[in-house]
Coordinates of N, CA, C and O in Angstrom, one line a residue:
X3 N -28.0 -50.1 7.3 CA -26.7 -50.9 7.9 C -25.9 -52.0 8.1 O -27.0 -52.8 8.1
X4 N -25.4 -51.7 7.6 CA -24.5 -53.5 7.7 C -24.1 -53.8 8.9 O -24.3 -53.1 10.1
X5 N -24.3 -55.5 9.4 CA -24.3 -56.3 10.7 C -23.0 -55.5 11.6 O -23.0 -55.2 12.8
X6 N -21.8 -55.6 10.7 CA -20.4 -55.7 11.2 C -20.3 -54.0 12.0 O -19.8 -53.7 13.2
X7 N -21.1 -53.2 11.2 CA -21.1 -52.1 11.2 C -22.1 -51.5 13.3 O -21.7 -50.7 13.5
X8 N -23.4 -52.4 12.3 CA -24.2 -52.0 14.0 C -23.7 -52.7 14.9 O -22.9 -52.1 16.7
X9 N -22.5 -53.6 14.8 CA -22.3 -54.6 15.7 C -20.2 -53.5 16.0 O -20.5 -53.9 17.9
X10 N -19.9 -53.2 15.2 CA -18.3 -52.0 16.0 C -18.4 -50.5 16.3 O -18.4 -50.4 18.2
X11 N -20.3 -50.9 16.5 CA -20.7 -49.2 17.1 C -21.4 -49.5 18.5 O -20.8 -48.8 19.8
X12 N -21.3 -50.8 18.9 CA -21.2 -51.6 20.2 C -20.1 -51.7 21.2 O -20.1 -51.9 22.5
X13 N -18.3 -50.9 20.5 CA -17.7 -51.2 21.5 C -17.0 -50.0 21.3 O -16.6 -49.3 20.0
X14 N -17.2 -49.6 22.4 CA -16.4 -48.0 22.6 C -15.2 -47.7 22.3 O -15.3 -46.9 21.8
X15 N -14.4 -48.6 22.2 CA -13.2 -47.9 21.7 C -13.4 -48.1 20.6 O -12.3 -46.9 19.5
X16 N -13.5 -48.4 19.9 CA -13.8 -49.4 18.3 C -14.4 -48.1 17.4 O -14.1 -47.6 16.6
X17 N -16.1 -47.9 18.3 CA -16.4 -46.8 18.3 C -15.7 -45.8 18.3 O -15.8 -45.0 16.4
X18 N -15.0 -44.7 18.4 CA -14.1 -43.8 18.7 C -13.3 -43.9 18.0 O -13.0 -42.8 17.1
X19 N -12.2 -44.8 17.6 CA -11.5 -45.3 16.6 C -11.9 -44.7 15.5 O -11.4 -44.3 13.7
X20 N -13.2 -45.6 15.1 CA -14.0 -45.1 13.7 C -14.7 -44.3 13.0 O -14.6 -43.5 12.6
X21 N -15.3 -43.4 14.7 CA -16.2 -42.3 13.8 C -15.7 -41.4 15.0 O -16.3 -40.4 13.6
X22 N -14.8 -40.9 15.7 CA -14.7 -39.9 16.1 C -12.9 -39.8 15.3 O -12.4 -38.8 15.3
X23 N -12.5 -40.4 15.1 CA -10.7 -40.5 15.1 C -11.2 -41.0 13.3 O -10.8 -39.9 11.7
X24 N -11.2 -42.3 12.2 CA -10.7 -42.9 10.9 C -11.8 -41.8 10.0 O -11.4 -41.1 9.3
X25 N -13.8 -42.2 10.2 CA -14.3 -41.4 9.2 C -13.9 -38.9 9.5 O -13.9 -39.1 8.5
X26 N -13.4 -39.0 10.0 CA -13.8 -38.2 10.5 C -12.1 -37.3 9.9 O -12.2 -36.9 8.7
X27 N -10.9 -38.4 9.9 CA -10.0 -37.8 9.2 C -9.7 -38.1 7.5 O -8.9 -37.2 7.0
X28 N -10.2 -39.3 7.6 CA -10.6 -39.4 6.0 C -12.1 -38.8 4.9 O -12.0 -39.1 4.2
X29 N -12.6 -37.8 6.1 CA -13.7 -37.0 5.4 C -14.5 -38.4 4.4 O -15.0 -37.6 3.3
X30 N -15.1 -38.8 5.8 CA -16.1 -40.0 4.9 C -17.0 -40.6 5.8 O -17.1 -40.3 6.9
X31 N -17.5 -41.6 5.0 CA -18.4 -42.3 6.7 C -18.4 -43.7 6.7 O -17.4 -44.1 5.7
X32 N -18.3 -43.4 8.1 CA -18.1 -45.4 8.6 C -18.9 -46.2 7.4 O -18.3 -47.2 6.7
X33 N -19.8 -46.3 7.4 CA -20.1 -47.1 6.0 C -19.7 -46.8 5.0 O -19.7 -48.3 4.4
X34 N -18.5 -46.5 4.2 CA -17.8 -46.2 3.2 C -16.4 -47.5 4.1 O -15.5 -47.8 2.4
X35 N -16.3 -47.9 4.8 CA -15.5 -48.8 5.1 C -15.6 -50.3 4.9 O -16.1 -50.7 5.0
X36 N -14.9 -50.9 4.6 CA -14.9 -52.6 4.2 C -14.9 -52.8 5.9 O -13.9 -52.6 6.4
X37 N -15.2 -54.6 5.7 CA -15.3 -55.3 5.9 C -13.9 -55.5 6.9 O -13.6 -56.0 8.4
X38 N -13.2 -54.9 5.8 CA -11.5 -56.2 6.7 C -10.7 -54.6 7.2 O -9.8 -54.8 7.9
X39 N -11.4 -53.1 7.1 CA -10.4 -52.6 7.4 C -10.7 -52.7 8.6 O -10.6 -52.1 10.2
X40 N -12.4 -52.7 8.9 CA -13.4 -52.5 10.0 C -12.5 -53.1 11.4 O -12.2 -53.1 12.1
X41 N -12.2 -54.2 11.1 CA -12.1 -55.8 10.8 C -10.1 -54.8 11.4 O -10.6 -55.5 13.0
X42 N -9.7 -54.6 10.6 CA -8.3 -54.5 11.2 C -7.6 -53.0 12.1 O -7.4 -53.6 12.8
X43 N -9.5 -52.3 12.2 CA -9.7 -51.4 13.0 C -9.3 -51.8 14.6 O -8.4 -51.2 15.5
X44 N -9.8 -53.5 14.5 CA -10.4 -52.7 15.7 C -9.3 -54.8 16.0 O -8.5 -54.3 17.4
X45 N -8.1 -54.3 15.4 CA -7.4 -55.5 16.2 C -6.4 -54.2 16.3 O -5.0 -54.1 17.3
X46 N -5.8 -53.2 15.2 CA -5.2 -52.8 16.3 C -6.0 -51.6 17.6 O -4.7 -51.8 18.1
X47 N -7.1 -51.5 17.3 CA -7.6 -51.1 18.9 C -7.1 -51.7 20.1 O -5.9 -51.6 21.1
X48 N -7.3 -53.1 19.5 CA -6.6 -54.3 20.4 C -5.4 -54.2 21.0 O -4.7 -54.3 22.4
X49 N -4.7 -54.9 20.4 CA -2.9 -54.0 20.0 C -2.7 -53.1 20.9 O -2.0 -53.3 21.5
X50 N -3.1 -52.4 21.2 CA -3.5 -50.6 22.1 C -2.5 -50.8 23.5 O -2.0 -50.2 24.4
X51 N -3.2 -52.0 24.1 CA -3.5 -52.5 25.2 C -2.2 -52.8 25.3 O -2.2 -53.3 27.0
X52 N -1.8 -53.8 24.4 CA 0.0 -54.1 24.9 C 0.7 -53.7 24.4 O 1.8 -54.3 24.8
X53 N 1.0 -52.0 24.1 CA 1.9 -51.8 23.5 C 2.0 -50.5 24.4 O 1.6 -50.0 25.5
X54 N 3.2 -51.0 25.6 CA 4.2 -50.3 26.5 C 3.8 -48.6 26.5 O 4.6 -48.4 25.3
X55 N 3.6 -48.2 26.8 CA 3.5 -46.4 26.6 C 2.6 -45.7 26.7 O 1.9 -44.5 26.7
X56 N 1.7 -46.9 26.0 CA 0.0 -46.4 25.2 C -1.1 -46.4 26.5 O -0.6 -47.1 27.7
X57 N -1.7 -45.4 26.3 CA -2.6 -44.9 27.6 C -3.6 -46.0 28.0 O -4.3 -46.5 29.2
X58 N -4.0 -47.1 26.3 CA -4.5 -48.1 27.3 C -4.1 -49.3 28.0 O -4.5 -49.5 28.5
X59 N -2.9 -49.2 27.7 CA -2.1 -50.1 28.1 C -1.6 -49.5 29.8 O -1.9 -51.2 30.6
X60 N -1.1 -47.8 29.3 CA -1.6 -47.2 31.2 C -2.8 -48.1 32.0 O -2.7 -48.6 33.5
X61 N -4.0 -47.6 31.6 CA -5.5 -48.1 32.0 C -5.0 -49.6 32.4 O -5.7 -50.2 33.2
X62 N -5.0 -50.1 31.4 CA -5.2 -51.9 31.8 C -4.3 -52.1 33.6 O -3.9 -53.0 34.2
X63 N -3.1 -52.2 33.3 CA -2.0 -51.5 34.2 C -2.4 -50.5 35.9 O -1.4 -51.6 36.7
X64 N -2.8 -50.7 35.4 CA -3.0 -49.3 36.4 C -4.6 -50.3 37.8 O -4.4 -51.1 37.5
X65 N -4.0 -49.4 39.6 CA -4.5 -50.5 40.4 C -6.0 -49.7 40.3 O -6.6 -49.2 39.6
X66 N -7.2 -51.6 40.4 CA -8.4 -51.1 40.5 C -8.8 -50.2 41.4 O -8.4 -50.2 42.5
X67 N -9.1 -48.7 40.4 CA -9.8 -48.0 42.0 C -10.5 -46.7 41.5 O -9.8 -46.8 40.6
X68 N -11.4 -46.0 42.0 CA -11.2 -44.9 40.8 C -10.1 -44.1 40.6 O -9.5 -43.7 41.3
X69 N -10.9 -43.9 39.4 CA -9.9 -42.2 38.9 C -9.7 -41.1 39.6 O -11.1 -40.9 40.5
X70 N -8.6 -40.8 39.6 CA -8.8 -39.2 40.7 C -9.9 -38.4 40.1 O -10.2 -37.9 41.3
X71 N -9.8 -38.1 39.1 CA -11.1 -36.9 38.8 C -12.6 -37.4 39.6 O -13.7 -36.6 39.6
X72 N -12.3 -38.9 39.3 CA -14.2 -39.2 40.1 C -14.6 -39.1 41.3 O -15.7 -39.4 42.1
X73 N -13.5 -38.9 42.3 CA -14.2 -38.4 44.1 C -14.8 -37.7 44.1 O -15.5 -38.1 45.0
X74 N -15.2 -36.5 43.1 CA -15.6 -35.7 44.0 C -16.9 -36.2 43.1 O -18.2 -35.8 43.0
X75 N -17.6 -37.6 41.9 CA -18.5 -37.4 41.6 C -18.9 -38.5 42.7 O -19.8 -39.4 42.5
X76 N -17.7 -39.3 42.8 CA -18.3 -40.9 43.9 C -19.8 -40.9 45.2 O -19.6 -39.1 45.7
X77 N -20.0 -41.3 44.5 CA -21.7 -41.5 46.6 C -21.0 -41.3 47.6 O -20.2 -42.3 48.1
X78 N -21.1 -39.9 48.4 CA -20.9 -39.6 49.3 C -21.5 -40.5 50.5 O -20.2 -41.2 51.3
X79 N -22.1 -41.5 50.4 CA -22.6 -43.0 51.5 C -21.4 -44.1 51.4 O -21.8 -44.6 52.2
X80 N -20.5 -43.7 50.7 CA -19.8 -45.2 49.8 C -18.2 -44.2 50.8 O -17.6 -44.1 50.9
X81 N -18.1 -45.0 51.9 CA -16.8 -45.2 52.7 C -16.1 -46.2 52.7 O -14.7 -45.7 52.2
X82 N -16.2 -47.0 52.1 CA -15.3 -47.9 51.6 C -14.1 -48.4 50.5 O -15.8 -48.7 49.5
X83 N -13.7 -49.1 50.3 CA -13.5 -49.4 48.6 C -13.9 -50.6 48.0 O -14.6 -51.1 47.6
X84 N -14.4 -51.6 49.4 CA -15.4 -52.9 49.1 C -16.4 -51.9 49.3 O -16.9 -53.5 47.7
X85 N -17.1 -51.0 49.6 CA -18.1 -51.1 49.5 C -18.1 -50.3 48.2 O -19.6 -50.6 46.7
X86 N -16.9 -49.5 47.3 CA -17.0 -48.6 46.2 C -17.1 -50.1 45.0 O -17.9 -50.2 43.9
X87 N -16.4 -51.6 45.4 CA -16.5 -52.3 44.6 C -17.8 -53.1 43.9 O -18.2 -53.0 43.2
X88 N -18.9 -52.4 45.1 CA -19.8 -53.4 45.2 C -21.2 -52.9 44.8 O -22.4 -52.7 44.6
X89 N -20.3 -51.4 44.3 CA -21.7 -49.8 43.6 C -21.1 -50.4 42.6 O -20.8 -50.6 41.6
X90 N -22.9 -49.1 42.0 CA -22.3 -48.6 40.4 C -21.7 -48.7 39.9 O -21.7 -48.3 38.8
X91 N -20.8 -46.9 41.0 CA -19.7 -46.4 40.1 C -18.3 -47.4 39.5 O -17.7 -46.9 38.7
X92 N -18.2 -48.5 40.6 CA -17.5 -49.1 39.8 C -17.0 -49.2 38.9 O -15.4 -49.2 38.2
X93 N -18.0 -49.9 38.0 CA -17.9 -50.2 36.2 C -17.2 -48.7 35.4 O -16.2 -49.0 35.0
X94 N -17.2 -47.9 36.4 CA -17.1 -46.9 35.2 C -16.4 -46.6 35.4 O -16.2 -44.9 35.2
X95 N -15.5 -46.1 36.6 CA -14.9 -45.3 37.4 C -13.6 -46.0 37.9 O -12.8 -45.1 38.1
X96 N -13.3 -47.4 37.5 CA -11.9 -47.9 37.6 C -11.6 -48.1 36.2 O -11.9 -48.7 35.4
X97 N -10.6 -47.1 36.4 CA -9.5 -47.4 34.6 C -9.3 -49.1 34.6 O -9.7 -49.0 33.1
X98 N -9.2 -49.8 35.3 CA -8.7 -50.7 35.2 C -9.8 -51.6 34.8 O -10.0 -52.4 33.3
X99 N -10.7 -51.6 34.9 CA -12.0 -51.9 35.1 C -12.7 -51.4 33.6 O -13.3 -52.3 32.9
X100 N -12.3 -50.4 33.5 CA -13.2 -49.7 32.2 C -11.9 -50.8 30.2 O -12.3 -51.4 29.7
X101 N -10.5 -51.2 31.2 CA -10.1 -51.2 30.3 C -10.3 -52.7 29.9 O -10.2 -53.2 28.6
X102 N -10.2 -53.6 31.1 CA -10.7 -54.9 30.9 C -12.0 -55.2 30.0 O -12.1 -55.9 29.0
X103 N -12.8 -54.2 30.2 CA -14.9 -54.5 29.1 C -13.9 -54.1 28.1 O -14.9 -54.9 27.5
X104 N -13.1 -53.1 27.8 CA -13.3 -52.7 25.9 C -12.2 -54.2 25.8 O -12.3 -53.7 24.0
X105 N -11.4 -54.7 26.3 CA -10.9 -55.4 25.4 C -12.1 -57.0 25.3 O -11.8 -57.9 24.0
X106 N -12.8 -57.6 26.9 CA -13.2 -57.9 26.1 C -14.4 -57.5 25.3 O -14.7 -58.8 24.2
X107 N -14.8 -56.3 25.1 CA -15.4 -56.2 23.9 C -14.3 -56.4 22.5 O -15.4 -56.8 21.4
X108 N -13.7 -55.7 22.2 CA -13.2 -55.7 21.5 C -12.7 -57.5 20.8 O -12.9 -57.9 19.8
X109 N -12.3 -58.2 22.2 CA -12.6 -59.5 21.6 C -13.5 -60.4 21.0 O -14.0 -61.4 20.1
X110 N -15.4 -60.1 22.0 CA -16.1 -60.9 21.7 C -16.3 -60.1 19.5 O -17.0 -61.1 18.8
X111 N -15.8 -58.8 19.8 CA -16.1 -58.4 18.4 C -15.3 -58.7 16.5 O -15.4 -60.3 16.2
X112 N -13.8 -59.2 17.4 CA -13.4 -60.1 16.5 C -13.4 -61.6 16.4 O -13.4 -63.0 15.3
X113 N -13.8 -62.2 17.7 CA -14.4 -63.7 17.7 C -15.5 -63.6 16.5 O -15.5 -64.4 16.4
X114 N -16.8 -62.8 16.9 CA -18.1 -62.7 15.7 C -16.9 -62.7 15.0 O -17.7 -63.6 13.8
X115 N -16.6 -61.8 13.5 CA -16.2 -61.9 12.5 C -14.6 -62.5 12.6 O -13.8 -62.6 11.7
X116 N -14.8 -63.6 12.8 CA -13.7 -64.6 13.3 C -11.8 -64.2 12.8 O -11.5 -64.5 11.7
X117 N -12.0 -63.4 13.6 CA -10.0 -61.8 13.9 C -9.7 -62.7 14.8 O -8.0 -62.3 14.4
X118 N -10.3 -63.8 15.6 CA -9.1 -64.5 16.4 C -9.7 -65.2 17.1 O -11.0 -66.4 16.3

């Protein structure tokens, strides 16, 4: 497997785009895509975070806090927002933080392949 594909598989939103959308729509394997296509897809996914009305930009614009659907999964010992911020739940239950992490991953990938 080419290194660019290994790296793309580590980037959450790029993984979804390539493995669960593009390759399914194109009826092919991700390995069939050339490097420039993979880089263009990473740029496209990153652009979604600045596109008004896109779910990715809405996640980024959201306030830091647990998703409404996450309240039933939160550790019952967490009583305050500060305790939640310092908990393991924070990174995966906060839409804003997930979006920031996704952007960091995409920028890492694009920087590695000298696309930004």
